[in-house]
Amino acid sequence: MNSEENSDKATILLMGLRRGGKSSICKVVFHNMQPLDTLYLESTSNPTMEHFSTLIDLAVMELPGQLNYFEPNYDSERLFKSVGALVYVIDSQDEYMNALTNFAIIVEYAYKVNPDINIEVLIHKVDGLSEDFKVDTQRDIMQRTGEELLELGLDGVQVSFYLTSIFDHSIYEAFSRIVQKLVPELPFLENMLDNLVQHSKIEKCFLFDINSKIYVSTDSSPVDIVTYETCAEFVDVTIDLHDLYKIQGKEDALAGSTGNKPPPEVKGVSALNNGVVIYLRQMIRGLALVALIRPDDTDVESCLTVVDYNVDIFKKGLEQVWAHARITSPEGK
Amino acid sequence: MSSNNRKKLLLMGRSGSGKSSMRSIIFSNYSAFDTRRLGATIDVEHSHLRFLGNMTLNLWDCGGQDVFMENYFSQQKDHIFQMVQVLIHVFDVESQEVIKDIEIFTKALKQLKKYSPDAKIFVLLHKMDLVQRDKRQELFQIMMSKLQETSSAYGFPNLVGFPTSIWDESLYKAWSQIICSLIPNMATYQSNLKKLKSVMGAREIILFEKTTFLVICSSNTVSGELLDPKRFEKISNIMKNFKQSSMKLKSSFKTLVLNNTIYVSELSSNMMCFIVLNHSDDPQDLILENIKKAKAHFQ
Ligand SMILES: Nc1nc2c(ncn2[C@@H]2O[C@H](COP(=O)(O)OP(=O)(O)OP(=O)(O)O)[C@@H](O)[C@H]2O)c(=O)[nH]1
Ligand SMILES: Nc1nc2c(ncn2[C@@H]2O[C@H](COP(=O)(O)OP(=O)(O)OP(=O)(O)O)[C@@H](O)[C@H]2O)c(=O)[nH]1
Ligand SMILES: [Mg+2]
Ligand SMILES: [Mg+2]
């Protein structure tokens, strides 16, 4: 079945030794769990799936550390063949030699059955490491991984590394990048965002998944973590305030009695004292566009009028990209 | 400045109950997570805070270890307990030594009765997040009736208590009401706010202090409206987070406009107003103009 295969394509496999932090990552990123509450998570005993849909439908599957995937009765081949990314979680606060060996074995297998798979390594729980030690650990892990893979004759395999922690935005940033590699429409989106930036005095903009605060795309200028955090937090501010008073929307709809009028899109604009404006507009499919605008010497009003207009165009473009993705995806394979 | 505008607030309770944590969150922009870094307070830590222009809050965060406590009740008692406007006594709901906790409370009441008999007493039953959700209400009632009894016995019959936690907005509700009890011209704010509400045809207007985002007062909403009863403290929490967030861009926010119906803006050098309109089609210029005019009445 074509469509089924295709939906499998956007599956992310989360692997790693026991207590590495896989379930915690899923809970924090996709279920808004407080990071401290993950302390009480129990070790996972069966593979578990999380579904989430942004511009495309994605699934994240945790393979718990306690399972052995190379038992004959476990159909690992089918599993690895059908996924887009393998994300391996390494606990940086723990002895990690075993993890590296385990990782190399998995890569060898995964790469054999599916050479297109993206291989990603999270050097996780770095909140416990000092700045210096973080850098050392990263270097050490990268070097040893390289050696392990070389030994297996896999030196051509591309591996990306990320320093992450559930206690700050680094885990969202890493997931954003991992997810982006799986969105085939990415070049279009980035292009559209670059266009928007050029014509609207925007310094930086992100297309966010509102629920998880992962960004599906951003313009091509480099991402600065502080800008990302501020924009992600602005999503929370606007959505939380909106939810507090949204009964009004319902009342309007009732009073208007025009029937199935779509709910009004959320829009939030905040002017800061240094002249920067943070701008949010809800898009389609649970996405929101957040932009940092520097009106400089133009007046804010007319600058925002231009932004509004260009964002309208962007939104239409996004609708088309999605419609297109929907039409092409069943035959995508 | 007349001494009348200086308010002395005692923050007391056993060591580890969470006094410095709440002070740091409300007055020093800490996040709940940051409080894990706090060490035990040695003796008394003073903070002086300008609040609404002409009021100064002198917050005495009294370290709760037994050695210090004994001192407060002996050598230092007149120094600590005189001229107190408010005692905020913090109880850790997970404490294993409830009897001892209450004994300390009674000692404080006894000194207060002697040195500051007009002080207002607030108790915060803190770290409620550690109690199972469905047990919280009952636990709060039981503790409160016990504390009420104690407090009356020592000559303070009007005890006010709140369940609190640094992990949700309950902290803002409690502190908002504590601070409001110290504001002398509340009636003026209230009537000005009502006028502004009718001029703007607003659904609701809330006044916040600018640095802490504690609620000062709100226009009464039309009865029967289905609004979240916890919205005030939730807004405090959300806006405080936003304030911290904008600090990362080395700035602070001036205005926030949401769907053309919610306006957050400065009203004076120390107040923010949060205005919720009935309609989203009022022109923005007009609304901002109205807010500007209103500023004259809130200086
Ligand atoms: N300090 C720190 N601890 C973390 C982080 N992420 C997860 N943890 C902790 O790591 C422990 C184990 O996390 P889990 O998410 O259950 O690990 P897992 O990989 O799902 O383990 P299995 O299900 O047994 O495979 C928990 O106590 C988490 O609180 C992190 O970023 N920093
Ligand atoms: N779970 C939970 N922990 C809290 C809460 N408030 C504070 N804590 C934690 O309690 C610990 C002690 O808090 P402090 O604020 O230092 O306690 P204190 O009352 O100032 O203690 P002393 O200075 O010794 O009197 C910190 O690790 C806080 O993170 C709360 O509402 N819930
Ligand atoms: Mg798990
Ligand atoms: Mg303290």
PDB file of N, CA and C in Angstrom, chain A residues 34 36 167 169 226-227 229-231 233-234 236-242 244-245 247-248 251-252 264-276 278 292 301, chain B residues 33 36 167 203-204 206 225-228 231 234-235 238-239 241-242 245-246 248-259 261-262 274 276-279 284-285:
ATOM      1  N   GLN A  34       6.630  19.025  32.308  1.00  0.00           N
ATOM      2  CA  GLN A  34       7.694  19.787  32.958  1.00  0.00           C
ATOM      3  C   GLN A  34       8.947  18.906  33.031  1.00  0.00           C
ATOM      4  N   LEU A  36      11.294  18.549  35.110  1.00  0.00           N
ATOM      5  CA  LEU A  36      11.549  17.895  36.398  1.00  0.00           C
ATOM      6  C   LEU A  36      10.664  16.666  36.595  1.00  0.00           C
ATOM      7  N   PHE A 167      16.203  20.573  29.757  1.00  0.00           N
ATOM      8  CA  PHE A 167      15.989  21.713  30.639  1.00  0.00           C
ATOM      9  C   PHE A 167      16.159  23.063  29.947  1.00  0.00           C
ATOM     10  N   HIS A 169      16.273  25.040  25.637  1.00  0.00           N
ATOM     11  CA  HIS A 169      15.704  24.929  24.297  1.00  0.00           C
ATOM     12  C   HIS A 169      16.529  24.060  23.351  1.00  0.00           C
ATOM     13  N   VAL A 226      19.221  32.419  21.142  1.00  0.00           N
ATOM     14  CA  VAL A 226      18.439  33.385  21.926  1.00  0.00           C
ATOM     15  C   VAL A 226      17.238  33.887  21.127  1.00  0.00           C
ATOM     16  N   THR A 227      17.467  34.159  19.849  1.00  0.00           N
ATOM     17  CA  THR A 227      16.358  34.602  18.998  1.00  0.00           C
ATOM     18  C   THR A 227      15.313  33.493  18.915  1.00  0.00           C
ATOM     19  N   GLU A 229      14.712  31.123  21.093  1.00  0.00           N
ATOM     20  CA  GLU A 229      14.009  31.015  22.378  1.00  0.00           C
ATOM     21  C   GLU A 229      12.958  32.102  22.534  1.00  0.00           C
ATOM     22  N   THR A 230      13.342  33.326  22.206  1.00  0.00           N
ATOM     23  CA  THR A 230      12.406  34.433  22.368  1.00  0.00           C
ATOM     24  C   THR A 230      11.180  34.218  21.486  1.00  0.00           C
ATOM     25  N   CYS A 231      11.407  33.795  20.266  1.00  0.00           N
ATOM     26  CA  CYS A 231      10.285  33.567  19.355  1.00  0.00           C
ATOM     27  C   CYS A 231       9.413  32.406  19.850  1.00  0.00           C
ATOM     28  N   GLU A 233       9.048  31.427  22.891  1.00  0.00           N
ATOM     29  CA  GLU A 233       8.312  31.861  24.077  1.00  0.00           C
ATOM     30  C   GLU A 233       7.159  32.793  23.705  1.00  0.00           C
ATOM     31  N   PHE A 234       7.334  33.528  22.627  1.00  0.00           N
ATOM     32  CA  PHE A 234       6.240  34.399  22.186  1.00  0.00           C
ATOM     33  C   PHE A 234       5.041  33.571  21.715  1.00  0.00           C
ATOM     34  N   ASP A 236       4.086  30.826  23.124  1.00  0.00           N
ATOM     35  CA  ASP A 236       3.383  30.503  24.373  1.00  0.00           C
ATOM     36  C   ASP A 236       2.587  31.690  24.886  1.00  0.00           C
ATOM     37  N   VAL A 237       3.210  32.859  24.884  1.00  0.00           N
ATOM     38  CA  VAL A 237       2.536  34.049  25.412  1.00  0.00           C
ATOM     39  C   VAL A 237       1.236  34.303  24.660  1.00  0.00           C
ATOM     40  N   THR A 238       1.303  34.336  23.340  1.00  0.00           N
ATOM     41  CA  THR A 238       0.097  34.667  22.579  1.00  0.00           C
ATOM     42  C   THR A 238      -0.961  33.574  22.685  1.00  0.00           C
ATOM     43  N   ILE A 239      -0.528  32.331  22.583  1.00  0.00           N
ATOM     44  CA  ILE A 239      -1.527  31.263  22.616  1.00  0.00           C
ATOM     45  C   ILE A 239      -2.178  31.184  24.003  1.00  0.00           C
ATOM     46  N   ASP A 240      -1.374  31.325  25.069  1.00  0.00           N
ATOM     47  CA  ASP A 240      -1.934  31.256  26.424  1.00  0.00           C
ATOM     48  C   ASP A 240      -2.911  32.403  26.678  1.00  0.00           C
ATOM     49  N   LEU A 241      -2.545  33.610  26.296  1.00  0.00           N
ATOM     50  CA  LEU A 241      -3.450  34.748  26.506  1.00  0.00           C
ATOM     51  C   LEU A 241      -4.697  34.584  25.651  1.00  0.00           C
ATOM     52  N   HIS A 242      -4.497  34.152  24.437  1.00  0.00           N
ATOM     53  CA  HIS A 242      -5.631  33.951  23.534  1.00  0.00           C
ATOM     54  C   HIS A 242      -6.621  32.944  24.139  1.00  0.00           C
ATOM     55  N   LEU A 244      -7.167  32.251  27.195  1.00  0.00           N
ATOM     56  CA  LEU A 244      -7.866  32.755  28.379  1.00  0.00           C
ATOM     57  C   LEU A 244      -9.169  33.467  28.019  1.00  0.00           C
ATOM     58  N   TYR A 245      -9.177  34.130  26.867  1.00  0.00           N
ATOM     59  CA  TYR A 245     -10.353  34.933  26.523  1.00  0.00           C
ATOM     60  C   TYR A 245     -11.055  34.454  25.265  1.00  0.00           C
ATOM     61  N   ILE A 247     -13.372  32.377  24.626  1.00  0.00           N
ATOM     62  CA  ILE A 247     -14.821  32.142  24.637  1.00  0.00           C
ATOM     63  C   ILE A 247     -15.520  33.172  23.760  1.00  0.00           C
ATOM     64  N   GLN A 248     -14.928  34.360  23.736  1.00  0.00           N
ATOM     65  CA  GLN A 248     -15.478  35.433  22.931  1.00  0.00           C
ATOM     66  C   GLN A 248     -15.666  35.005  21.479  1.00  0.00           C
ATOM     67  N   GLU A 251     -18.742  33.116  21.139  1.00  0.00           N
ATOM     68  CA  GLU A 251     -19.930  33.965  21.229  1.00  0.00           C
ATOM     69  C   GLU A 251     -20.181  34.686  19.913  1.00  0.00           C
ATOM     70  N   ASP A 252     -19.068  35.241  19.358  1.00  0.00           N
ATOM     71  CA  ASP A 252     -19.187  35.937  18.089  1.00  0.00           C
ATOM     72  C   ASP A 252     -19.785  35.032  17.020  1.00  0.00           C
ATOM     73  N   PRO A 264     -11.253  32.758  13.956  1.00  0.00           N
ATOM     74  CA  PRO A 264     -10.315  33.786  13.518  1.00  0.00           C
ATOM     75  C   PRO A 264      -8.883  33.343  13.786  1.00  0.00           C
ATOM     76  N   GLU A 265      -7.981  33.678  12.906  1.00  0.00           N
ATOM     77  CA  GLU A 265      -6.584  33.294  13.115  1.00  0.00           C
ATOM     78  C   GLU A 265      -5.994  34.150  14.230  1.00  0.00           C
ATOM     79  N   VAL A 266      -5.077  33.572  14.977  1.00  0.00           N
ATOM     80  CA  VAL A 266      -4.452  34.306  16.066  1.00  0.00           C
ATOM     81  C   VAL A 266      -3.358  35.204  15.506  1.00  0.00           C
ATOM     82  N   LYS A 267      -3.352  36.436  16.022  1.00  0.00           N
ATOM     83  CA  LYS A 267      -2.309  37.358  15.601  1.00  0.00           C
ATOM     84  C   LYS A 267      -1.828  38.134  16.825  1.00  0.00           C
ATOM     85  N   GLY A 268      -0.543  38.165  17.047  1.00  0.00           N
ATOM     86  CA  GLY A 268       0.002  38.899  18.186  1.00  0.00           C
ATOM     87  C   GLY A 268       1.155  39.778  17.740  1.00  0.00           C
ATOM     88  N   VAL A 269       1.154  41.029  18.211  1.00  0.00           N
ATOM     89  CA  VAL A 269       2.234  41.943  17.850  1.00  0.00           C
ATOM     90  C   VAL A 269       2.718  42.640  19.104  1.00  0.00           C
ATOM     91  N   SER A 270       4.005  42.586  19.366  1.00  0.00           N
ATOM     92  CA  SER A 270       4.513  43.274  20.535  1.00  0.00           C
ATOM     93  C   SER A 270       5.681  44.176  20.156  1.00  0.00           C
ATOM     94  N   ALA A 271       5.594  45.424  20.610  1.00  0.00           N
ATOM     95  CA  ALA A 271       6.677  46.369  20.368  1.00  0.00           C
ATOM     96  C   ALA A 271       7.557  46.424  21.603  1.00  0.00           C
ATOM     97  N   LEU A 272       8.850  46.266  21.427  1.00  0.00           N
ATOM     98  CA  LEU A 272       9.786  46.352  22.544  1.00  0.00           C
ATOM     99  C   LEU A 272      10.383  47.757  22.608  1.00  0.00           C
ATOM    100  N   ASN A 273      10.953  48.066  23.753  1.00  0.00           N
ATOM    101  CA  ASN A 273      11.482  49.416  23.938  1.00  0.00           C
ATOM    102  C   ASN A 273      12.731  49.715  23.105  1.00  0.00           C
ATOM    103  N   ASN A 274      13.395  48.680  22.580  1.00  0.00           N
ATOM    104  CA  ASN A 274      14.561  48.947  21.731  1.00  0.00           C
ATOM    105  C   ASN A 274      14.191  49.025  20.253  1.00  0.00           C
ATOM    106  N   GLY A 275      12.883  49.113  19.979  1.00  0.00           N
ATOM    107  CA  GLY A 275      12.454  49.285  18.595  1.00  0.00           C
ATOM    108  C   GLY A 275      12.111  47.990  17.876  1.00  0.00           C
ATOM    109  N   VAL A 276      12.513  46.870  18.437  1.00  0.00           N
ATOM    110  CA  VAL A 276      12.206  45.589  17.793  1.00  0.00           C
ATOM    111  C   VAL A 276      10.723  45.262  17.960  1.00  0.00           C
ATOM    112  N   ILE A 278       8.025  42.015  17.773  1.00  0.00           N
ATOM    113  CA  ILE A 278       7.838  40.566  17.612  1.00  0.00           C
ATOM    114  C   ILE A 278       6.442  40.350  17.053  1.00  0.00           C
ATOM    115  N   LEU A 292      10.930  38.501  13.902  1.00  0.00           N
ATOM    116  CA  LEU A 292      11.502  39.657  14.586  1.00  0.00           C
ATOM    117  C   LEU A 292      11.679  40.746  13.553  1.00  0.00           C
ATOM    118  N   GLU A 301       3.814  51.606  12.097  1.00  0.00           N
ATOM    119  CA  GLU A 301       2.513  51.350  11.471  1.00  0.00           C
ATOM    120  C   GLU A 301       2.641  50.882  10.019  1.00  0.00           C
TER     121      GLU A 301
ATOM    122  N   PHE B  33      12.601  27.259  38.133  1.00  0.00           N
ATOM    123  CA  PHE B  33      13.730  26.361  37.986  1.00  0.00           C
ATOM    124  C   PHE B  33      14.998  26.921  38.639  1.00  0.00           C
ATOM    125  N   ARG B  36      16.413  26.379  42.474  1.00  0.00           N
ATOM    126  CA  ARG B  36      17.197  25.255  42.986  1.00  0.00           C
ATOM    127  C   ARG B  36      18.607  25.690  43.370  1.00  0.00           C
ATOM    128  N   TRP B 167       5.444  26.366  41.095  1.00  0.00           N
ATOM    129  CA  TRP B 167       5.323  25.729  39.783  1.00  0.00           C
ATOM    130  C   TRP B 167       4.027  26.084  39.073  1.00  0.00           C
ATOM    131  N   ARG B 203     -14.483  44.953  27.726  1.00  0.00           N
ATOM    132  CA  ARG B 203     -15.068  43.804  28.407  1.00  0.00           C
ATOM    133  C   ARG B 203     -14.427  43.654  29.783  1.00  0.00           C
ATOM    134  N   GLU B 204     -13.160  43.946  29.845  1.00  0.00           N
ATOM    135  CA  GLU B 204     -12.455  43.836  31.121  1.00  0.00           C
ATOM    136  C   GLU B 204     -11.161  44.627  31.055  1.00  0.00           C
ATOM    137  N   ILE B 206      -7.596  45.200  33.487  1.00  0.00           N
ATOM    138  CA  ILE B 206      -6.855  44.795  34.684  1.00  0.00           C
ATOM    139  C   ILE B 206      -5.619  45.676  34.797  1.00  0.00           C
ATOM    140  N   GLU B 225     -20.585  35.988  32.925  1.00  0.00           N
ATOM    141  CA  GLU B 225     -19.617  35.687  31.882  1.00  0.00           C
ATOM    142  C   GLU B 225     -18.782  34.484  32.279  1.00  0.00           C
ATOM    143  N   LEU B 226     -18.511  33.645  31.319  1.00  0.00           N
ATOM    144  CA  LEU B 226     -17.773  32.432  31.620  1.00  0.00           C
ATOM    145  C   LEU B 226     -16.282  32.654  31.432  1.00  0.00           C
ATOM    146  N   LEU B 227     -15.682  33.387  32.347  1.00  0.00           N
ATOM    147  CA  LEU B 227     -14.247  33.606  32.230  1.00  0.00           C
ATOM    148  C   LEU B 227     -13.527  32.789  33.286  1.00  0.00           C
ATOM    149  N   ASP B 228     -12.322  32.431  32.985  1.00  0.00           N
ATOM    150  CA  ASP B 228     -11.500  31.643  33.886  1.00  0.00           C
ATOM    151  C   ASP B 228     -11.293  32.399  35.203  1.00  0.00           C
ATOM    152  N   ARG B 231      -7.814  33.746  35.901  1.00  0.00           N
ATOM    153  CA  ARG B 231      -7.137  34.440  34.803  1.00  0.00           C
ATOM    154  C   ARG B 231      -6.164  35.515  35.271  1.00  0.00           C
ATOM    155  N   LYS B 234      -2.962  33.965  36.191  1.00  0.00           N
ATOM    156  CA  LYS B 234      -2.383  33.363  34.981  1.00  0.00           C
ATOM    157  C   LYS B 234      -1.751  34.438  34.108  1.00  0.00           C
ATOM    158  N   ILE B 235      -2.437  35.568  33.984  1.00  0.00           N
ATOM    159  CA  ILE B 235      -1.871  36.657  33.173  1.00  0.00           C
ATOM    160  C   ILE B 235      -0.569  37.147  33.805  1.00  0.00           C
ATOM    161  N   ILE B 238       2.064  34.664  32.805  1.00  0.00           N
ATOM    162  CA  ILE B 238       2.386  34.720  31.371  1.00  0.00           C
ATOM    163  C   ILE B 238       3.190  35.979  31.050  1.00  0.00           C
ATOM    164  N   MET B 239       2.724  37.114  31.569  1.00  0.00           N
ATOM    165  CA  MET B 239       3.389  38.374  31.238  1.00  0.00           C
ATOM    166  C   MET B 239       4.774  38.456  31.874  1.00  0.00           C
ATOM    167  N   ASN B 241       6.708  35.914  32.336  1.00  0.00           N
ATOM    168  CA  ASN B 241       7.549  35.112  31.446  1.00  0.00           C
ATOM    169  C   ASN B 241       7.936  35.896  30.199  1.00  0.00           C
ATOM    170  N   PHE B 242       6.963  36.637  29.692  1.00  0.00           N
ATOM    171  CA  PHE B 242       7.248  37.408  28.485  1.00  0.00           C
ATOM    172  C   PHE B 242       8.274  38.505  28.774  1.00  0.00           C
ATOM    173  N   SER B 245      11.495  36.970  28.779  1.00  0.00           N
ATOM    174  CA  SER B 245      11.843  36.602  27.418  1.00  0.00           C
ATOM    175  C   SER B 245      12.359  37.825  26.656  1.00  0.00           C
ATOM    176  N   SER B 246      11.710  38.969  26.830  1.00  0.00           N
ATOM    177  CA  SER B 246      12.155  40.158  26.089  1.00  0.00           C
ATOM    178  C   SER B 246      13.475  40.686  26.650  1.00  0.00           C
ATOM    179  N   LYS B 248      15.923  38.833  27.150  1.00  0.00           N
ATOM    180  CA  LYS B 248      16.958  38.129  26.381  1.00  0.00           C
ATOM    181  C   LYS B 248      17.356  38.925  25.146  1.00  0.00           C
ATOM    182  N   LEU B 249      16.433  39.742  24.646  1.00  0.00           N
ATOM    183  CA  LEU B 249      16.774  40.600  23.512  1.00  0.00           C
ATOM    184  C   LEU B 249      17.278  41.947  24.020  1.00  0.00           C
ATOM    185  N   LYS B 250      17.681  41.963  25.284  1.00  0.00           N
ATOM    186  CA  LYS B 250      18.210  43.165  25.930  1.00  0.00           C
ATOM    187  C   LYS B 250      17.219  44.318  25.845  1.00  0.00           C
ATOM    188  N   SER B 251      15.959  44.003  26.090  1.00  0.00           N
ATOM    189  CA  SER B 251      14.954  45.050  26.038  1.00  0.00           C
ATOM    190  C   SER B 251      13.806  44.702  26.981  1.00  0.00           C
ATOM    191  N   SER B 252      12.732  45.455  26.879  1.00  0.00           N
ATOM    192  CA  SER B 252      11.538  45.152  27.648  1.00  0.00           C
ATOM    193  C   SER B 252      10.377  45.500  26.735  1.00  0.00           C
ATOM    194  N   PHE B 253       9.216  44.936  26.986  1.00  0.00           N
ATOM    195  CA  PHE B 253       8.157  45.194  26.017  1.00  0.00           C
ATOM    196  C   PHE B 253       7.376  46.447  26.371  1.00  0.00           C
ATOM    197  N   LYS B 254       6.925  47.097  25.332  1.00  0.00           N
ATOM    198  CA  LYS B 254       6.207  48.357  25.493  1.00  0.00           C
ATOM    199  C   LYS B 254       4.721  48.108  25.335  1.00  0.00           C
ATOM    200  N   THR B 255       4.361  47.448  24.258  1.00  0.00           N
ATOM    201  CA  THR B 255       2.949  47.119  24.046  1.00  0.00           C
ATOM    202  C   THR B 255       2.829  45.712  23.491  1.00  0.00           C
ATOM    203  N   LEU B 256       1.661  45.129  23.735  1.00  0.00           N
ATOM    204  CA  LEU B 256       1.345  43.838  23.129  1.00  0.00           C
ATOM    205  C   LEU B 256      -0.100  43.927  22.660  1.00  0.00           C
ATOM    206  N   VAL B 257      -0.333  43.622  21.404  1.00  0.00           N
ATOM    207  CA  VAL B 257      -1.699  43.653  20.874  1.00  0.00           C
ATOM    208  C   VAL B 257      -2.006  42.272  20.317  1.00  0.00           C
ATOM    209  N   LEU B 258      -3.118  41.718  20.784  1.00  0.00           N
ATOM    210  CA  LEU B 258      -3.473  40.358  20.394  1.00  0.00           C
ATOM    211  C   LEU B 258      -4.830  40.376  19.696  1.00  0.00           C
ATOM    212  N   ASN B 259      -4.860  39.938  18.457  1.00  0.00           N
ATOM    213  CA  ASN B 259      -6.114  39.852  17.695  1.00  0.00           C
ATOM    214  C   ASN B 259      -6.933  41.131  17.709  1.00  0.00           C
ATOM    215  N   THR B 261      -8.018  42.640  20.016  1.00  0.00           N
ATOM    216  CA  THR B 261      -8.982  42.717  21.118  1.00  0.00           C
ATOM    217  C   THR B 261      -8.296  42.828  22.470  1.00  0.00           C
ATOM    218  N   ILE B 262      -7.075  42.344  22.581  1.00  0.00           N
ATOM    219  CA  ILE B 262      -6.370  42.451  23.855  1.00  0.00           C
ATOM    220  C   ILE B 262      -5.211  43.429  23.691  1.00  0.00           C
ATOM    221  N   PHE B 274      -4.107  45.982  31.138  1.00  0.00           N
ATOM    222  CA  PHE B 274      -4.428  44.845  30.280  1.00  0.00           C
ATOM    223  C   PHE B 274      -5.897  45.022  29.911  1.00  0.00           C
ATOM    224  N   VAL B 276      -9.243  44.168  27.600  1.00  0.00           N
ATOM    225  CA  VAL B 276      -9.886  43.214  26.701  1.00  0.00           C
ATOM    226  C   VAL B 276     -11.123  43.890  26.129  1.00  0.00           C
ATOM    227  N   LEU B 277     -11.173  44.057  24.820  1.00  0.00           N
ATOM    228  CA  LEU B 277     -12.287  44.743  24.188  1.00  0.00           C
ATOM    229  C   LEU B 277     -13.383  43.761  23.805  1.00  0.00           C
ATOM    230  N   ASN B 278     -14.563  44.330  23.575  1.00  0.00           N
ATOM    231  CA  ASN B 278     -15.675  43.505  23.131  1.00  0.00           C
ATOM    232  C   ASN B 278     -15.606  43.188  21.652  1.00  0.00           C
ATOM    233  N   HIS B 279     -15.041  44.126  20.894  1.00  0.00           N
ATOM    234  CA  HIS B 279     -15.012  43.954  19.437  1.00  0.00           C
ATOM    235  C   HIS B 279     -13.589  44.060  18.933  1.00  0.00           C
ATOM    236  N   GLN B 284      -7.242  50.776  15.821  1.00  0.00           N
ATOM    237  CA  GLN B 284      -6.158  50.696  16.789  1.00  0.00           C
ATOM    238  C   GLN B 284      -5.700  52.077  17.273  1.00  0.00           C
ATOM    239  N   ASP B 285      -5.650  53.052  16.361  1.00  0.00           N
ATOM    240  CA  ASP B 285      -5.206  54.406  16.736  1.00  0.00           C
ATOM    241  C   ASP B 285      -6.058  54.950  17.867  1.00  0.00           C
TER     242      ASP B 285
END
